[in-house]
Short mmCIF file of C-alpha atoms in Angstrom, two decimals:
data_model
loop_
_atom_site.label_atom_id
_atom_site.label_comp_id
_atom_site.label_asym_id
_atom_site.label_seq_id
_atom_site.Cartn_x
_atom_site.Cartn_y
_atom_site.Cartn_z
CA MET A 93 36.93 19.74 77.67
CA ILE A 94 41.28 20.80 77.21
CA ILE A 95 43.49 18.06 76.14
CA ALA A 96 47.18 18.56 77.23
CA GLY A 97 49.99 16.52 76.34
CA LEU A 98 52.11 15.81 78.83
CA THR A 99 55.98 14.27 77.46
CA GLY A 100 59.41 14.33 78.99
CA GLY A 101 62.82 12.69 78.19
CA ILE A 102 63.64 9.01 79.32
CA ALA A 103 63.92 8.95 83.30
CA SER A 104 62.62 12.44 83.62
CA GLY A 105 59.75 11.43 86.29
CA LYS A 106 57.07 12.38 83.72
CA SER A 107 55.24 9.18 85.33
CA THR A 108 55.48 10.64 88.65
CA VAL A 109 54.02 13.92 87.57
CA SER A 110 51.31 12.12 85.34
CA ASN A 111 49.89 10.63 89.00
CA TYR A 112 49.61 13.84 90.33
CA PHE A 113 47.57 15.04 87.81
CA LYS A 114 45.22 12.53 88.26
CA ALA A 115 45.15 12.49 92.41
CA LEU A 116 44.00 16.07 91.13
CA GLY A 117 41.11 15.35 89.22
CA ALA A 118 42.44 15.27 85.84
CA VAL A 119 41.44 12.09 83.33
CA LEU A 120 44.67 10.49 82.38
CA ILE A 121 45.22 8.72 79.00
CA ASP A 122 48.36 6.64 78.79
CA ALA A 123 49.67 6.21 75.72
CA ASP A 124 52.07 3.04 76.80
CA GLN A 125 49.26 1.52 78.14
CA ILE A 126 47.40 1.76 74.75
CA ALA A 127 50.73 0.85 72.99
CA ARG A 128 50.78 -2.63 75.35
CA LYS A 129 46.76 -3.57 74.28
CA VAL A 130 47.31 -3.27 70.67
CA ALA A 131 50.68 -5.07 71.04
CA GLN A 132 49.24 -7.90 72.67
CA LYS A 133 49.64 -11.30 71.65
CA GLY A 134 47.36 -12.50 68.84
CA MET A 135 46.50 -8.76 68.06
CA PRO A 136 47.02 -6.85 64.60
CA ALA A 137 49.99 -4.85 65.72
CA TRP A 138 51.85 -8.09 67.48
CA GLN A 139 51.47 -10.35 64.17
CA GLU A 140 53.08 -7.42 62.52
CA ILE A 141 55.71 -7.01 65.07
CA ILE A 142 56.90 -10.35 64.79
CA VAL A 143 57.13 -10.81 61.05
CA HIS A 144 59.67 -8.22 60.90
CA PHE A 145 61.61 -8.66 63.88
CA GLY A 146 61.15 -12.59 64.39
CA ARG A 147 60.05 -14.78 67.37
CA GLU A 148 63.24 -14.36 69.21
CA ILE A 149 61.33 -11.02 71.01
CA LEU A 150 58.99 -12.78 72.24
CA GLN A 151 58.60 -14.40 75.77
CA PRO A 152 57.94 -18.23 77.19
CA ASN A 153 54.00 -16.67 77.39
CA GLY A 154 53.76 -14.99 73.44
CA GLU A 155 53.40 -11.80 74.82
CA ILE A 156 56.68 -9.23 73.43
CA ASP A 157 59.83 -8.74 75.39
CA ARG A 158 59.80 -5.16 75.31
CA ARG A 159 62.95 -4.69 77.02
CA GLU A 160 64.35 -6.88 74.07
CA LEU A 161 62.39 -5.16 71.70
CA GLY A 162 63.44 -1.94 72.75
CA ARG A 163 67.66 -3.41 73.03
CA ARG A 164 67.25 -3.84 69.27
CA ILE A 165 65.86 -0.59 68.32
CA PHE A 166 67.50 1.91 70.83
CA SER A 167 70.53 1.57 68.75
CA ASN A 168 69.30 0.71 65.14
CA PRO A 169 66.98 4.31 64.02
CA ARG A 170 65.61 2.41 60.53
CA GLU A 171 64.21 -0.34 63.41
CA LYS A 172 62.83 1.97 65.55
CA GLU A 173 60.79 3.53 62.67
CA THR A 174 59.39 0.82 61.87
CA LEU A 175 58.35 -0.19 65.25
CA ASN A 176 56.81 3.09 65.39
CA ARG A 177 54.88 2.61 61.93
CA ILE A 178 53.05 -0.42 62.79
CA VAL A 179 52.14 0.89 66.52
CA HIS A 180 51.72 4.20 66.36
CA PRO A 181 48.55 4.37 64.45
CA ARG A 182 46.94 2.17 66.26
CA VAL A 183 47.61 3.92 69.92
CA PHE A 184 46.72 7.65 68.13
CA GLU A 185 43.47 5.39 67.19
CA GLU A 186 42.69 4.31 70.28
CA MET A 187 43.23 7.53 71.95
CA GLU A 188 40.98 9.32 69.36
CA ASN A 189 38.65 6.90 70.21
CA GLU A 190 38.88 8.08 74.15
CA VAL A 191 38.97 11.26 73.58
CA ARG A 192 35.02 11.33 71.88
CA ARG A 193 33.92 9.28 74.36
CA LEU A 194 35.37 11.73 77.10
CA ARG A 195 33.90 14.74 75.03
CA ARG A 196 30.21 13.18 75.49
CA LEU A 197 30.82 11.84 78.99
CA ARG A 198 32.96 14.29 81.07
CA PRO A 199 32.89 17.69 78.50
CA GLY A 200 34.31 19.93 81.61
CA ALA A 201 37.26 17.60 81.93
CA VAL A 202 41.06 17.91 82.16
CA VAL A 203 42.50 15.37 79.91
CA ILE A 204 46.01 14.69 79.91
CA GLN A 205 47.47 12.64 77.60
CA ASP A 206 50.80 11.20 78.59
CA VAL A 207 52.54 10.53 75.65
CA PRO A 208 56.74 10.09 76.19
CA LEU A 209 56.88 11.06 72.29
CA LEU A 210 54.64 13.45 71.96
CA PHE A 211 56.72 15.63 69.65
CA GLU A 212 58.80 13.01 68.12
CA SER A 213 55.05 11.17 66.87
CA GLY A 214 53.60 14.66 65.74
CA MET A 215 50.97 14.70 68.80
CA HIS A 216 52.05 17.83 69.97
CA GLY A 217 49.69 19.35 66.93
CA ARG A 218 46.52 17.35 68.05
CA VAL A 219 46.58 19.17 71.91
CA ASP A 220 45.67 22.17 73.31
CA GLU A 221 48.58 22.59 75.62
CA VAL A 222 51.95 20.54 75.81
CA ILE A 223 53.28 20.65 79.25
CA LEU A 224 57.14 18.88 79.94
CA VAL A 225 58.57 17.25 82.82
CA TYR A 226 61.81 18.37 82.42
CA VAL A 227 65.58 17.33 83.81
CA PRO A 228 68.87 18.34 82.31
CA GLU A 229 70.20 15.51 80.72
CA ALA A 230 73.26 14.49 83.28
CA ILE A 231 70.59 13.90 85.76
CA GLN A 232 68.21 11.62 82.82
CA VAL A 233 71.87 9.71 82.64
CA GLN A 234 72.22 8.99 86.43
CA ARG A 235 68.43 7.91 86.95
CA LEU A 236 68.54 6.11 84.32
CA MET A 237 71.56 4.00 84.98
CA LYS A 238 70.48 3.16 88.56
CA ARG A 239 66.96 2.77 87.79
CA ASP A 240 67.45 0.35 84.89
CA ALA A 241 71.14 -1.20 85.77
CA ILE A 242 73.00 -0.06 82.86
CA SER A 243 76.28 1.24 82.11
CA GLU A 244 76.41 5.31 80.89
CA ALA A 245 76.83 4.55 77.06
CA ASP A 246 73.68 2.42 77.33
CA ALA A 247 71.92 5.60 78.98
CA ARG A 248 73.08 7.98 76.54
CA ALA A 249 72.13 6.00 73.68
CA ARG A 250 68.52 5.76 75.20
CA ILE A 251 68.59 9.60 75.63
CA SER A 252 69.83 10.28 72.11
CA SER A 253 67.58 7.93 70.35
CA GLN A 254 64.47 10.99 71.25
CA MET A 255 64.62 14.60 70.60
CA ASP A 256 66.81 16.69 72.62
CA ILE A 257 65.34 17.52 75.98
CA GLU A 258 66.13 21.40 75.54
CA GLU A 259 64.27 21.40 72.19
CA LYS A 260 61.56 20.03 73.75
CA ARG A 261 61.86 22.85 76.66
CA ARG A 262 62.16 25.64 73.98
CA MET A 263 58.60 23.66 72.63
CA ALA A 264 56.78 23.10 75.42
CA GLY A 265 53.96 25.71 76.88
CA PHE A 266 54.35 24.48 80.44
CA LEU A 267 57.25 23.48 82.30
CA ILE A 268 57.47 21.17 85.40
CA ASP A 269 60.80 21.46 87.05
CA ASN A 270 61.51 17.77 88.53
CA ARG A 271 65.17 17.81 89.54
CA GLY A 272 64.02 18.96 93.00
CA PRO A 273 62.30 17.34 95.81
CA ARG A 274 58.68 15.90 94.95
CA GLU A 275 57.23 18.59 96.94
CA LYS A 276 58.20 21.17 94.59
CA THR A 277 57.25 19.25 91.54
CA GLU A 278 53.89 18.54 93.05
CA LYS A 279 53.46 22.12 93.76
CA GLN A 280 54.22 22.72 89.99
CA THR A 281 51.81 19.95 88.85
CA ARG A 282 49.23 21.83 90.96
CA THR A 283 49.69 24.74 89.95
CA VAL A 284 49.86 24.38 86.18
CA TYR A 285 46.53 21.99 86.78
CA GLY A 286 44.79 24.94 88.04
CA VAL A 287 45.25 27.03 85.00
CA LEU A 288 44.02 23.73 82.88
CA LYS A 289 40.83 23.80 84.56
CA GLN A 290 40.22 27.12 84.67
CA LYS A 291 40.48 27.50 81.02
CA ALA A 292 38.52 23.87 80.76
CA ASP A 293 35.73 25.55 83.02
CA SER A 294 35.72 28.83 80.64
CA MET A 295 35.58 26.66 77.16
CA TYR A 296 32.62 24.55 78.66
CA ASP A 297 30.50 27.75 79.98
CA SER A 298 31.21 29.66 76.53
CA LYS A 299 29.49 26.54 75.37
CA ASN A 300 26.49 26.11 77.61
CA GLY A 301 26.20 29.48 78.54
#
């Protein structure tokens, strides 16, 4: 089995690429989905978030309003760090549990861990390979403004809350350039998957040969 961390900047198209990997046969572990799970109403992380940020961030059904919470932390690094301290350890634990399960059931699998904050959280040190979905910051800004119907200033504030995309580019082992048409992005994804599958097969054979 080989584990690859998939990351990118906001509005870089990472979700599209993760879906391509899944369609090719990779096993996807989505950190955002796990983060939602561990912060559901009544869960320990939910309790801690409410204690710190107040009940004003709740929706009428009692679940956390992620848009409101995001608005608060994007402009406040200290609050963002507090949220990360509450959520990240629980997300990492769930991901590790899933990896252990897959090692038993799918020892020859290509596992893609979709983690938006892969570098920022230090999780890049826990994976075999790192894949970056890349677009320049100017395109990030345009896409984010369109996607979330926000101003340029708000878009740039959200982007600046993450590690610079060019620094991520220097640290990644694989790069999928998502500036062009979908067909080009899908072709790059297929190429990366082929390399990862070959490595996974080789690792599996060496352990079982």
